[in-house]
PDB file of C-alpha atoms and ligand atoms in Angstrom:
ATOM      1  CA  UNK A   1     111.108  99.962  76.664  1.00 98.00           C
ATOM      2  CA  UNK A   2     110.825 103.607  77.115  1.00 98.00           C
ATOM      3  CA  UNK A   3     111.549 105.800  79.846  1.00 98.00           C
ATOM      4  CA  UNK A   4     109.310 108.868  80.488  1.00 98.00           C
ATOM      5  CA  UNK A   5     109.685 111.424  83.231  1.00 98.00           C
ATOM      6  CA  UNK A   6     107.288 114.340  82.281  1.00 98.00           C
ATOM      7  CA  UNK A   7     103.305 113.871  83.379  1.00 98.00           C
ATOM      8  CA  UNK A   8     102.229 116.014  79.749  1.00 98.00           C
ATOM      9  CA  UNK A   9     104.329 113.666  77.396  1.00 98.00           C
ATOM     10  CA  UNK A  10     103.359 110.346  79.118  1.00 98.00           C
ATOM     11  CA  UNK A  11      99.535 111.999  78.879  1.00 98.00           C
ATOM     12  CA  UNK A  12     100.154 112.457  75.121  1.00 98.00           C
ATOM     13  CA  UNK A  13     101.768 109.040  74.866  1.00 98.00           C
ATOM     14  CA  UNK A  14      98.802 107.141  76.573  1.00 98.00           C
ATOM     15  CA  UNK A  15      95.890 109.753  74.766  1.00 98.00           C
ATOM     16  CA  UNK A  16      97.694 108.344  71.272  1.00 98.00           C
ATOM     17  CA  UNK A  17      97.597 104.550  72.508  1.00 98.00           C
ATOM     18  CA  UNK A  18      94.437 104.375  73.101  1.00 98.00           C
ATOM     19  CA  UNK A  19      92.850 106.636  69.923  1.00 98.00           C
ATOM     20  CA  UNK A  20      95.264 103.731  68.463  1.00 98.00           C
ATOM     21  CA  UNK A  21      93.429 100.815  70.389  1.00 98.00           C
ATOM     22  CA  UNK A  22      95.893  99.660  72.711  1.00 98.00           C
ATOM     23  CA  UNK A  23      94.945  98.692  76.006  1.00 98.00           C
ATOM     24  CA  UNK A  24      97.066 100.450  78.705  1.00 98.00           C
ATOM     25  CA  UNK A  25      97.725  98.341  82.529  1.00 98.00           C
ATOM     26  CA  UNK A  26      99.126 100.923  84.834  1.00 98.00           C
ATOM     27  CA  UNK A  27     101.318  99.290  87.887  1.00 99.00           C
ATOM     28  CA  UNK A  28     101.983 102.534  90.759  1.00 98.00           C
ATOM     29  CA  UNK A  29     105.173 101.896  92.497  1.00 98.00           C
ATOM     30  CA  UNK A  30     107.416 103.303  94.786  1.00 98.00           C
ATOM     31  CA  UNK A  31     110.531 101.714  93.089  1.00 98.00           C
ATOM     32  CA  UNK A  32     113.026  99.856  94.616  1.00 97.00           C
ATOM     33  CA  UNK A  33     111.419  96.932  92.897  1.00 98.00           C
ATOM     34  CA  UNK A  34     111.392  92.948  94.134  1.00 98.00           C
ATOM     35  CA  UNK A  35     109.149  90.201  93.079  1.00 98.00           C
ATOM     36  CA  UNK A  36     106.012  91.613  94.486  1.00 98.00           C
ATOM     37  CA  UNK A  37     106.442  94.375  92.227  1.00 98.00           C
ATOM     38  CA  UNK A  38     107.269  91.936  89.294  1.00 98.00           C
ATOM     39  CA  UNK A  39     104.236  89.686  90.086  1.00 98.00           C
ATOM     40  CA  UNK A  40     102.489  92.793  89.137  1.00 98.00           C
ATOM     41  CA  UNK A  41     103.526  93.874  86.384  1.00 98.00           C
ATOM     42  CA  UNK A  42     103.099  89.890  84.976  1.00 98.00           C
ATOM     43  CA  UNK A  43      99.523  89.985  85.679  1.00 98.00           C
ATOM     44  CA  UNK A  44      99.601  93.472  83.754  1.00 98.00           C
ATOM     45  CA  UNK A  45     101.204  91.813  81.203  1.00 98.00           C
ATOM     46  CA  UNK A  46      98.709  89.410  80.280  1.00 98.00           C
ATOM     47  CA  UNK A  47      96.019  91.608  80.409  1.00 96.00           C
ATOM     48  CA  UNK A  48      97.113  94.373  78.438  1.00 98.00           C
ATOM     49  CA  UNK A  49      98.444  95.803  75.147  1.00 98.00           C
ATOM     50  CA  UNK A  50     100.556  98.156  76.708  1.00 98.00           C
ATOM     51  CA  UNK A  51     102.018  97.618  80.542  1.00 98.00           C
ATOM     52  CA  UNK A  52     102.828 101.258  82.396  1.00 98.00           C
ATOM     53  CA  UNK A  53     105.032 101.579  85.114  1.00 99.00           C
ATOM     54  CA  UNK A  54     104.991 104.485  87.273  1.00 98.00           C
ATOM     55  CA  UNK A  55     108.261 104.691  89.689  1.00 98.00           C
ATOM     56  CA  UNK A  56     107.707 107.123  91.993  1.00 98.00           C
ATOM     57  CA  UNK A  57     108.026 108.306  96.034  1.00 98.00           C
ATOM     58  CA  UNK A  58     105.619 110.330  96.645  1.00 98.00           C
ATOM     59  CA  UNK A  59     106.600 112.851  99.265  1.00 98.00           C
ATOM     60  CA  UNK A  60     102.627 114.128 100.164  1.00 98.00           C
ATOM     61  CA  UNK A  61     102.287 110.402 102.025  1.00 98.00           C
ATOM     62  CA  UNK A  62     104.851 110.257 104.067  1.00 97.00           C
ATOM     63  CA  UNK A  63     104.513 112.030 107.371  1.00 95.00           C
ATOM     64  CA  UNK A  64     106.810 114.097 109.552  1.00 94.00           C
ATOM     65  CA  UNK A  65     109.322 111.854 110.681  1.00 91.00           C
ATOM     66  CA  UNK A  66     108.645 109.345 108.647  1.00 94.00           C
ATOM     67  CA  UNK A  67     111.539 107.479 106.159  1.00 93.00           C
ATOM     68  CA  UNK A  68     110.980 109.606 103.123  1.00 96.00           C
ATOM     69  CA  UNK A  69     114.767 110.602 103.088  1.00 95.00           C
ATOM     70  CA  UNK A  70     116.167 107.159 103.679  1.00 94.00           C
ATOM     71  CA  UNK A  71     113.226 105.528 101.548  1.00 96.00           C
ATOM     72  CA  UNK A  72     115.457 102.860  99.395  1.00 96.00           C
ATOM     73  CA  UNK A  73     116.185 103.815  95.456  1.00 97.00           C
ATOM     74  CA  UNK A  74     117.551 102.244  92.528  1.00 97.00           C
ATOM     75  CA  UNK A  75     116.431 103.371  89.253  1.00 98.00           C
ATOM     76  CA  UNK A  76     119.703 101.579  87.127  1.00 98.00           C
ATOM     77  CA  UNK A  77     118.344  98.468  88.239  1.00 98.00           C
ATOM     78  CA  UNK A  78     114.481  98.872  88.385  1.00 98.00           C
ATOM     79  CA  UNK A  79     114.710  99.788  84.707  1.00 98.00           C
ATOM     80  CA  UNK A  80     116.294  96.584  84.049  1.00 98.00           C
ATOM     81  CA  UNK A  81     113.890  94.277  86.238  1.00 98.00           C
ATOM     82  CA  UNK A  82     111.372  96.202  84.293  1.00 98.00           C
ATOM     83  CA  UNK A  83     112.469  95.331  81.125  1.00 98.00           C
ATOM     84  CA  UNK A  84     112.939  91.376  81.873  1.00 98.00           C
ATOM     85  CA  UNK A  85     109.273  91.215  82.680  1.00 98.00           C
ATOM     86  CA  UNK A  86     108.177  93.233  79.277  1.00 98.00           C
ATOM     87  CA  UNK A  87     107.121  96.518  80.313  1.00 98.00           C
ATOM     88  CA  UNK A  88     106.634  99.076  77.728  1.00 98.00           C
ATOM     89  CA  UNK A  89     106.781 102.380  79.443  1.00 98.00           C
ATOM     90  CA  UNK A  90     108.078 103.174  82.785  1.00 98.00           C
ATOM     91  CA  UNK A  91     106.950 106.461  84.335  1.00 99.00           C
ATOM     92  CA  UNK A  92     109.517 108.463  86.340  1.00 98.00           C
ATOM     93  CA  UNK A  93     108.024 111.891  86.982  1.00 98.00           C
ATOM     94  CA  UNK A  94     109.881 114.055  89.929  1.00 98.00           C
ATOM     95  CA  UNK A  95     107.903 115.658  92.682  1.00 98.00           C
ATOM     96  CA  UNK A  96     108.360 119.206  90.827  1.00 98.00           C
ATOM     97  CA  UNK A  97     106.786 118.127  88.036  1.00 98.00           C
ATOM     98  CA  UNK A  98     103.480 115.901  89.659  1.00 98.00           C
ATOM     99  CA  UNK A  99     103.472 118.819  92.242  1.00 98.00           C
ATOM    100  CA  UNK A 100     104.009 122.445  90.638  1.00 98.00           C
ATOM    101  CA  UNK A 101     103.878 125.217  92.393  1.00 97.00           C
ATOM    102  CA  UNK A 102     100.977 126.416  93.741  1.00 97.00           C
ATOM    103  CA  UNK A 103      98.999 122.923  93.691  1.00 98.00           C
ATOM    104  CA  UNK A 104      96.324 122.894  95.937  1.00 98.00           C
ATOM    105  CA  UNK A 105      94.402 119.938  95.616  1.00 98.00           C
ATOM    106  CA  UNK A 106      93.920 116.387  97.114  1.00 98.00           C
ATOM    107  CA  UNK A 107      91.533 113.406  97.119  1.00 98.00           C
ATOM    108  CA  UNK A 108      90.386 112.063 100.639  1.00 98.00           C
ATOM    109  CA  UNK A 109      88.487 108.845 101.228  1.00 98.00           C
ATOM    110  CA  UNK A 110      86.875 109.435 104.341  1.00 97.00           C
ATOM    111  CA  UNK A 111      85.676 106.829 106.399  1.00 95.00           C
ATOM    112  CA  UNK A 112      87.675 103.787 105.931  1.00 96.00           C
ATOM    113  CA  UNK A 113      91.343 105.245 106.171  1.00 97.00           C
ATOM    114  CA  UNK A 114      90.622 106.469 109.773  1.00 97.00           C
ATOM    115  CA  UNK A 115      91.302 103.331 111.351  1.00 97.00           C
ATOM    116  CA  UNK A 116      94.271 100.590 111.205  1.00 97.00           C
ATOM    117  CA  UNK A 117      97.413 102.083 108.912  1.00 97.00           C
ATOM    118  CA  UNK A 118      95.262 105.556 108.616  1.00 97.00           C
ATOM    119  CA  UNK A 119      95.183 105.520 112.525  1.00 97.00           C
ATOM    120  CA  UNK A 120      99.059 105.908 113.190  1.00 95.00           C
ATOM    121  CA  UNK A 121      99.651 107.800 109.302  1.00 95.00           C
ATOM    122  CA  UNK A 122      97.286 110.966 109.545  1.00 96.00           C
ATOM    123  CA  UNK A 123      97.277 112.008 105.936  1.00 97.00           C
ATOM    124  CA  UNK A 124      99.109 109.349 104.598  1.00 98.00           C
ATOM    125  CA  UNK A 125      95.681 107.899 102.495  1.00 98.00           C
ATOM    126  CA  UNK A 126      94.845 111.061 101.144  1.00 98.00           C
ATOM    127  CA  UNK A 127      98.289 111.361  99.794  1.00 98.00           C
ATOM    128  CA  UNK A 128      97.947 107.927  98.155  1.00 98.00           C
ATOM    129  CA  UNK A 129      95.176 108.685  96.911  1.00 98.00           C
ATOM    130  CA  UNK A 130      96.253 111.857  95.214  1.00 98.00           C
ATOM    131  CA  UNK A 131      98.456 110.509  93.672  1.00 98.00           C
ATOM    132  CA  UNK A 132      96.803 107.602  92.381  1.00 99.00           C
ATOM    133  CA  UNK A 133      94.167 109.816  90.886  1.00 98.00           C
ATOM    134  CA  UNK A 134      96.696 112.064  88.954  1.00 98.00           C
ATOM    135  CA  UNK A 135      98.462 109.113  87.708  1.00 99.00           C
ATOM    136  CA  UNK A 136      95.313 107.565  86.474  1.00 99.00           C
ATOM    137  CA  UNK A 137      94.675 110.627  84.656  1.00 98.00           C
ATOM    138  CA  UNK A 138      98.152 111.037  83.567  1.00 98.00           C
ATOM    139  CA  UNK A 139      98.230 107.219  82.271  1.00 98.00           C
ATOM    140  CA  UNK A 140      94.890 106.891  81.385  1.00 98.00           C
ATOM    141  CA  UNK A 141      94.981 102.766  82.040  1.00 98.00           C
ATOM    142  CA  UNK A 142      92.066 100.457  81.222  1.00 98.00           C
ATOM    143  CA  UNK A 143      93.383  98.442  84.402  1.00 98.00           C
ATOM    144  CA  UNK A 144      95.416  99.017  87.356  1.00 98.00           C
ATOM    145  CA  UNK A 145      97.333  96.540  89.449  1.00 98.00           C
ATOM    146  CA  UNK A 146      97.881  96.666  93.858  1.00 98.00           C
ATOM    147  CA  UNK A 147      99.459  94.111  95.807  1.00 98.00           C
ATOM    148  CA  UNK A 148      96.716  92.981  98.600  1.00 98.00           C
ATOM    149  CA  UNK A 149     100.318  93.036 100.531  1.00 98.00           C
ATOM    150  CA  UNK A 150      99.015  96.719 101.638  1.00 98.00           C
ATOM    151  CA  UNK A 151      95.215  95.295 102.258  1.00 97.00           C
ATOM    152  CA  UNK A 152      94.102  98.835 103.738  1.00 98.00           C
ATOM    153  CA  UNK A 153      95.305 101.127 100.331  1.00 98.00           C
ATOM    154  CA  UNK A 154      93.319  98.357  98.021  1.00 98.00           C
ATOM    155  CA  UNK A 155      90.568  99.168  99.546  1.00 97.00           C
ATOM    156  CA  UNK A 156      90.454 103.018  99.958  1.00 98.00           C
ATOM    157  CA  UNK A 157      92.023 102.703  95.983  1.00 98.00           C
ATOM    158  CA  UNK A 158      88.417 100.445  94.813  1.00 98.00           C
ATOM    159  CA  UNK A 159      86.798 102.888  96.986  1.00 97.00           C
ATOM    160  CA  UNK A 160      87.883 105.773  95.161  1.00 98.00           C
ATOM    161  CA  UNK A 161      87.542 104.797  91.826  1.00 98.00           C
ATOM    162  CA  UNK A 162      84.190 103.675  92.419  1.00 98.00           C
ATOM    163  CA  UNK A 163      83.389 106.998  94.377  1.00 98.00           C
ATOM    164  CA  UNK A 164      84.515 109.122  91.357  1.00 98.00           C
ATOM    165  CA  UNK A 165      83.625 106.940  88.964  1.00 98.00           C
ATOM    166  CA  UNK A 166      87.320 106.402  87.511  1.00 98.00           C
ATOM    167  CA  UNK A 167      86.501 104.732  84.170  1.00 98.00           C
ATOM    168  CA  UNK A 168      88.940 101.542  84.774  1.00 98.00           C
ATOM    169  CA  UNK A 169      89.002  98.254  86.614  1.00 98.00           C
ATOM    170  CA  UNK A 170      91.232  97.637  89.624  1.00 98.00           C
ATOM    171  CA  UNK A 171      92.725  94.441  90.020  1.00 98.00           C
ATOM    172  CA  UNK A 172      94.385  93.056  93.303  1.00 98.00           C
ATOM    173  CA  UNK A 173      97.408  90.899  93.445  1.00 98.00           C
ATOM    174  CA  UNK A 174      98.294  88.090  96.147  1.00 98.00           C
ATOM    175  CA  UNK A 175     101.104  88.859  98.597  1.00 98.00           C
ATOM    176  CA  UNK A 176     104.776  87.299  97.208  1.00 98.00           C
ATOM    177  CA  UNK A 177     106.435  86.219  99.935  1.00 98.00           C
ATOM    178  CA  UNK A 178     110.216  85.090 100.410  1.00 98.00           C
ATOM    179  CA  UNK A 179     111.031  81.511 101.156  1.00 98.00           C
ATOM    180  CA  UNK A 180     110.551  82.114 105.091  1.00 98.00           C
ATOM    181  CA  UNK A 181     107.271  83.713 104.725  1.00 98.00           C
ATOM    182  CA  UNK A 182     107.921  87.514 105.284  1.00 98.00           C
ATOM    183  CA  UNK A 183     106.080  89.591 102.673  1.00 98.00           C
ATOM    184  CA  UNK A 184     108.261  91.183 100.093  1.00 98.00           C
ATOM    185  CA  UNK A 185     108.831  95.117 100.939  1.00 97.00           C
ATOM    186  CA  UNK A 186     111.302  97.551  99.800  1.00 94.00           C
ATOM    187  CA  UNK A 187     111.248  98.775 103.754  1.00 94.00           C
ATOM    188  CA  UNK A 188     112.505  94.903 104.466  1.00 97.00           C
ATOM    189  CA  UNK A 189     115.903  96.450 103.365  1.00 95.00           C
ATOM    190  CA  UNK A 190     115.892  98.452 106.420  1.00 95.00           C
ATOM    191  CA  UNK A 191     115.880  95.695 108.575  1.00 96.00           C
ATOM    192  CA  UNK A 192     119.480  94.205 110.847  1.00 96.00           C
ATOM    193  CA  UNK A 193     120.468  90.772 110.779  1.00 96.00           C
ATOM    194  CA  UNK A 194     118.977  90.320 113.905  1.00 96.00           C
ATOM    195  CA  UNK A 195     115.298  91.934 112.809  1.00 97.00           C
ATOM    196  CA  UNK A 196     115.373  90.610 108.942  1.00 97.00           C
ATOM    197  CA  UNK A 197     115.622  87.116 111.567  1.00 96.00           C
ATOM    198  CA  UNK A 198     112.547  87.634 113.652  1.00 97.00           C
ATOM    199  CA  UNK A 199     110.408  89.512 110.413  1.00 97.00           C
ATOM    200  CA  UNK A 200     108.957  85.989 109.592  1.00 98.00           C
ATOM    201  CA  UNK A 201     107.543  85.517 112.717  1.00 97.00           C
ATOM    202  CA  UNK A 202     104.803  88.312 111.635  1.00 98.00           C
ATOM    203  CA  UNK A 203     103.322  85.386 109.091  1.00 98.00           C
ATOM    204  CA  UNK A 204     103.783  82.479 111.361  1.00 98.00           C
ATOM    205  CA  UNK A 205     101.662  84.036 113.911  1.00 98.00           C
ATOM    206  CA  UNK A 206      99.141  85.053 111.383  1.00 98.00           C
ATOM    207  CA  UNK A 207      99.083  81.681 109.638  1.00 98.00           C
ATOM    208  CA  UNK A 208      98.934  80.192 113.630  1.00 97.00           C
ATOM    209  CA  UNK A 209      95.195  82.192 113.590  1.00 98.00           C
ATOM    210  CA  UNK A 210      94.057  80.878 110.569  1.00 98.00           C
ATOM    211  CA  UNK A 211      94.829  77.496 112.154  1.00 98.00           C
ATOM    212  CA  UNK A 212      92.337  78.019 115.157  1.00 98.00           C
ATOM    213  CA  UNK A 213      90.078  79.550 112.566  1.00 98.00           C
ATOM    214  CA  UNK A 214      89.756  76.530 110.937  1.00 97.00           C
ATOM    215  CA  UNK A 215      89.424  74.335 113.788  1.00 97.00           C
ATOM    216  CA  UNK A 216      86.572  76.079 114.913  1.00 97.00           C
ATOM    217  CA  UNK A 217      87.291  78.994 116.873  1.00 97.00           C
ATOM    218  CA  UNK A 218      85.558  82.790 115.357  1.00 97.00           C
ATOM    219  CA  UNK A 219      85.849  84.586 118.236  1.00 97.00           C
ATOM    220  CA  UNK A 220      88.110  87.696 117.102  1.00 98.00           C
ATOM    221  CA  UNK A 221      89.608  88.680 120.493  1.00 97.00           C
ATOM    222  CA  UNK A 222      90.939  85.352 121.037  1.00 97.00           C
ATOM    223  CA  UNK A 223      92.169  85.071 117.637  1.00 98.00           C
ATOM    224  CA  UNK A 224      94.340  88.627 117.681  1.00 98.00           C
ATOM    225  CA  UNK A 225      95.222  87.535 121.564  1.00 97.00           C
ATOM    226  CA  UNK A 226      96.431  84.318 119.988  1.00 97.00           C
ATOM    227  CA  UNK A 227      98.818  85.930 117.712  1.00 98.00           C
ATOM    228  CA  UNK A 228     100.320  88.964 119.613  1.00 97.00           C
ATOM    229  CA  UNK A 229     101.115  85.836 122.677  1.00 97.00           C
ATOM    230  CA  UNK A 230     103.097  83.996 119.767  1.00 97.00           C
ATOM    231  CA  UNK A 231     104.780  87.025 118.920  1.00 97.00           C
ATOM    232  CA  UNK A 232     105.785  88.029 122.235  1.00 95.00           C
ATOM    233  CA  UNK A 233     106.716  84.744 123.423  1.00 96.00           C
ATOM    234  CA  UNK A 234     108.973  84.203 120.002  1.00 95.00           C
ATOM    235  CA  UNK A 235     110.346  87.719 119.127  1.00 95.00           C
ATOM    236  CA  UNK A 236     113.775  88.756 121.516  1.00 92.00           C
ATOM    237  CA  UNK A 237     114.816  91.437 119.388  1.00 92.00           C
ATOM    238  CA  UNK A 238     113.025  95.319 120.092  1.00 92.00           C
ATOM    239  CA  UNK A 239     109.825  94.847 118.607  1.00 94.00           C
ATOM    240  CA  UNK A 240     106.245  96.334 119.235  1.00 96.00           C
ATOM    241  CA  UNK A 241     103.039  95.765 117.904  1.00 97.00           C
ATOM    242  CA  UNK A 242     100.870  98.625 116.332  1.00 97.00           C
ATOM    243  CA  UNK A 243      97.818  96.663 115.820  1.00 98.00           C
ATOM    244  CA  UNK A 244      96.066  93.380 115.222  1.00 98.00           C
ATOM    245  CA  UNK A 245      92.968  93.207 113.699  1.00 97.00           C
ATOM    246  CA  UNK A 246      89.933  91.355 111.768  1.00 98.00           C
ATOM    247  CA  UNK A 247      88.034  93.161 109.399  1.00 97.00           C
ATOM    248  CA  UNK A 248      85.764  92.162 106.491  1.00 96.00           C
ATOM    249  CA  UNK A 249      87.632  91.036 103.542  1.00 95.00           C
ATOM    250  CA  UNK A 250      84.842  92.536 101.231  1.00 92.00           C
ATOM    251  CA  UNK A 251      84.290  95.817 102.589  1.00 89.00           C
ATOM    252  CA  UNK A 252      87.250  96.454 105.464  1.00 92.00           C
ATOM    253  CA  UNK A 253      85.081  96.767 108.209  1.00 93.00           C
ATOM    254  CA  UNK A 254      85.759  95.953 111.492  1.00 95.00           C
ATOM    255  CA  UNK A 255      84.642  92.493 113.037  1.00 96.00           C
ATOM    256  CA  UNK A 256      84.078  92.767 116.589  1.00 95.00           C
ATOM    257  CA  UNK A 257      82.700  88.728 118.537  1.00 95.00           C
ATOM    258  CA  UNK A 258      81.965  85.746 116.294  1.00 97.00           C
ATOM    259  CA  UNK A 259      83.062  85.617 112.536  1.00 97.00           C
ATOM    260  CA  UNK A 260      80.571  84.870 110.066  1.00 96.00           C
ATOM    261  CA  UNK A 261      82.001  86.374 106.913  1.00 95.00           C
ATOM    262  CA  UNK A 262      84.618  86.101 104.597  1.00 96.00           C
ATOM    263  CA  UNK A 263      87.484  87.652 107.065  1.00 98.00           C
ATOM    264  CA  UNK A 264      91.154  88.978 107.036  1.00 98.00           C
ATOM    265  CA  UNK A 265      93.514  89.187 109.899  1.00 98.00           C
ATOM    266  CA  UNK A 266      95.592  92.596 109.718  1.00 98.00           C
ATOM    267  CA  UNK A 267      98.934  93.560 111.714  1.00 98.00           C
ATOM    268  CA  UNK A 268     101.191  96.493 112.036  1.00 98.00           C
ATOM    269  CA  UNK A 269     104.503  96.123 113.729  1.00 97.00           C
ATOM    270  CA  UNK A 270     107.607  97.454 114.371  1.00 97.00           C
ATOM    271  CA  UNK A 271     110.842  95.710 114.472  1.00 96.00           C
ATOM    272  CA  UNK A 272     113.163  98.664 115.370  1.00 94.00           C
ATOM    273  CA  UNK A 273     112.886 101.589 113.135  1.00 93.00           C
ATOM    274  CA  UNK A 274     110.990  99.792 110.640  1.00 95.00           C
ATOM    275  CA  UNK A 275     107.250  99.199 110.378  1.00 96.00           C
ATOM    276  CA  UNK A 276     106.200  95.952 108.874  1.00 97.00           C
ATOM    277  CA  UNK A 277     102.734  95.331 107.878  1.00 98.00           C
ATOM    278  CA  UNK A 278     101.161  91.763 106.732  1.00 98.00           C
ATOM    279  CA  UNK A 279      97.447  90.425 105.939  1.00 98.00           C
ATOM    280  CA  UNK A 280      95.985  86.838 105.983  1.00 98.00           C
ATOM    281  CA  UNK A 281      92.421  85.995 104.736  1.00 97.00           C
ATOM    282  CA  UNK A 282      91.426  83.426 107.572  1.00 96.00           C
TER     283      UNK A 282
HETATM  284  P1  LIG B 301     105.227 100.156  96.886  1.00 51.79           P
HETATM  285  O1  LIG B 301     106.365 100.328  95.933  1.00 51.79           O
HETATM  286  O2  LIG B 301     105.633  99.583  98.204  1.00 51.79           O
HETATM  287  O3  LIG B 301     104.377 101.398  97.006  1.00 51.79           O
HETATM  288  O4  LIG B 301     104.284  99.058  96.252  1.00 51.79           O
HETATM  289  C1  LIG B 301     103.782  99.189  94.952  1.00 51.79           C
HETATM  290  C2  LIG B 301     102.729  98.139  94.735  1.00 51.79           C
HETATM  291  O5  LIG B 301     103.301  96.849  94.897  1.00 51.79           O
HETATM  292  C3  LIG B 301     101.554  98.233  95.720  1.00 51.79           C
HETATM  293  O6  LIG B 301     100.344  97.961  95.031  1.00 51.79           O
HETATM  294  C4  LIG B 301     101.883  97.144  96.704  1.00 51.79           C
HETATM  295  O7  LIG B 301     100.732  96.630  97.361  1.00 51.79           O
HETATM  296  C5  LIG B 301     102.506  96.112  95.803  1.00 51.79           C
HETATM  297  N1  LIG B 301     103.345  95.196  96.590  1.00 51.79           N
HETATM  298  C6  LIG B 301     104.352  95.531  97.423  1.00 51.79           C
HETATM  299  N2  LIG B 301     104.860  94.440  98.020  1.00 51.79           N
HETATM  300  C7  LIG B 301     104.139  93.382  97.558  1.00 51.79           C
HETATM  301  C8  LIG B 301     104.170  91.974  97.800  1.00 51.79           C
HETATM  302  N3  LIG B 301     105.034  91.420  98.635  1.00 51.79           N
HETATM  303  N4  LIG B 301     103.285  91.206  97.142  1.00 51.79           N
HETATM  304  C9  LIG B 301     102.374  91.749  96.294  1.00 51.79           C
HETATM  305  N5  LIG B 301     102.310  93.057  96.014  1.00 51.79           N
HETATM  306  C10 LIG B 301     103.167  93.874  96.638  1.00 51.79           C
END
């Protein structure tokens, strides 16, 4: 496996793979890797000649305030998860080198990162999706693997690369969850005893609405008034919900009354300091 921190050598490196017909599967992280991120890189693994990591935080989408000081690290041992799963090259760039000085320029997706996440993150899209576009054309994949753990950023990501015709397939990967059903997050590390307890509640309540859903009942106020009642009634510790919501799993958007499409049930919430977000296709 091979470590490479500069944007122009890991171009060269992927330019040279491919004139040499290798097939390159590019998995964006933030680092601080767990299973999700593993999961990932598997899939990769089986679809591709060559698996690329990219391990970076990416200061342009956090916002003021936000945890991009106290964002968890640990390269020494993301290397070595890395390696277990087979990955050939994992990109470490720094923020001086993916953002020079004088760099000027951004990708925005407009319409669909204005609401859920994009509501309480102004900017925070068009920062992923900056850097997802320079590390496509750093890395130059064929494929490129997102959890459907952040439901919102799949979206605005197939969105993009359809909008500027990126010449590679995105493929999305189903949440890994620990034993108790709380998705897998670097920002779980964040969490006290106490919170890390409650966390699972999140998918109960969500797996409670898919439940009623399948008994019969499509009406999407009752189903989101279903879930934040279970969560209040079961969560002691401080805890507040952003948002709960039902969009349209094909196109993200909103579902107002009766369900009659393929539909995914979407919450934000804060346990403390930390801000937990988890998805269920109903
Ligand atoms: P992050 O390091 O949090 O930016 O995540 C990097 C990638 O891993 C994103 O595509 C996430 O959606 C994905 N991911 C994070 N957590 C999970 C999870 N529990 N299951 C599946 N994918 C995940």
């Amino acid at each position: 496996m091979e470590q490479i921190n500069r944007s122009q050598k890991m171009q060269d490196f992927a330019r040279k793979s491919r004139h040499g017909g290798k097939s390159i599967a590019l998995v964006p992280t933030m680092g601080f890797l767990h299973e999700g991120h593993l999961e990932l890189m598997r899939r990769a693994r089986k679809n591709a000649d060559l698996v690329v990591v990219s391990i970076f935080v990416n200061p342009i989408q956090f916002g003021p305030g936000e945890d991009l000081d106290r964002y968890p690290r640990d390269l020494e041992g993301d290397l070595d998860k890395c390696k277990k799963v087979g990955v050939d090259v994992v990109f470490t760039p720094t923020p001086e080198d993916l953002y020079p000085e004088h760099f000027q320029t951004s990708v925005a997706v407009s319409e669909i990162t204005k609401v859920l996440c994009g509501a309480s993150r102004p900017g925070h899209f068009q920062g992923v999706t900056t850097v997802v576009a320079k590390l496509f054309n750093i890395t130059l994949p064929d494929f490129a693997f997102f959890g459907e753990k952040d439901f919102q950023q799949l979206a605005v990501i197939r969105r993009m690369v359809i909008d500027l015709n990126f010449p590679l397939k995105i493929i999305g990967v189903p949440i890994v969850r620990e034993k108790d059903g709380l998705a897998m997050s670097s920002r779980n590390a964040y969490l006290s005893d106490k919170e890390r307890a409650a966390a699972p509640e999140l998918y109960k309540a969500l797996t409670c609405a898919r439940e009623l859903f399948a008994q019969g009942c499509k009406d999407c106020e009752k189903l989101c008034r279903a879930v934040s009642e279970q969560l209040d009634k079961n969560i002691e510790t401080d805890f507040k919900i952003e948002y709960i919501e039902i969009y349209d799993s094909s196109n993200l958007t909103v579902l107002e009354g009766t369900i009659t499409t393929a539909a995914t049930i979407l919450i934000a919430a804060h346990f403390g300091k930390t801000r937990l977000i988890d998805n269920l296709q109903l």
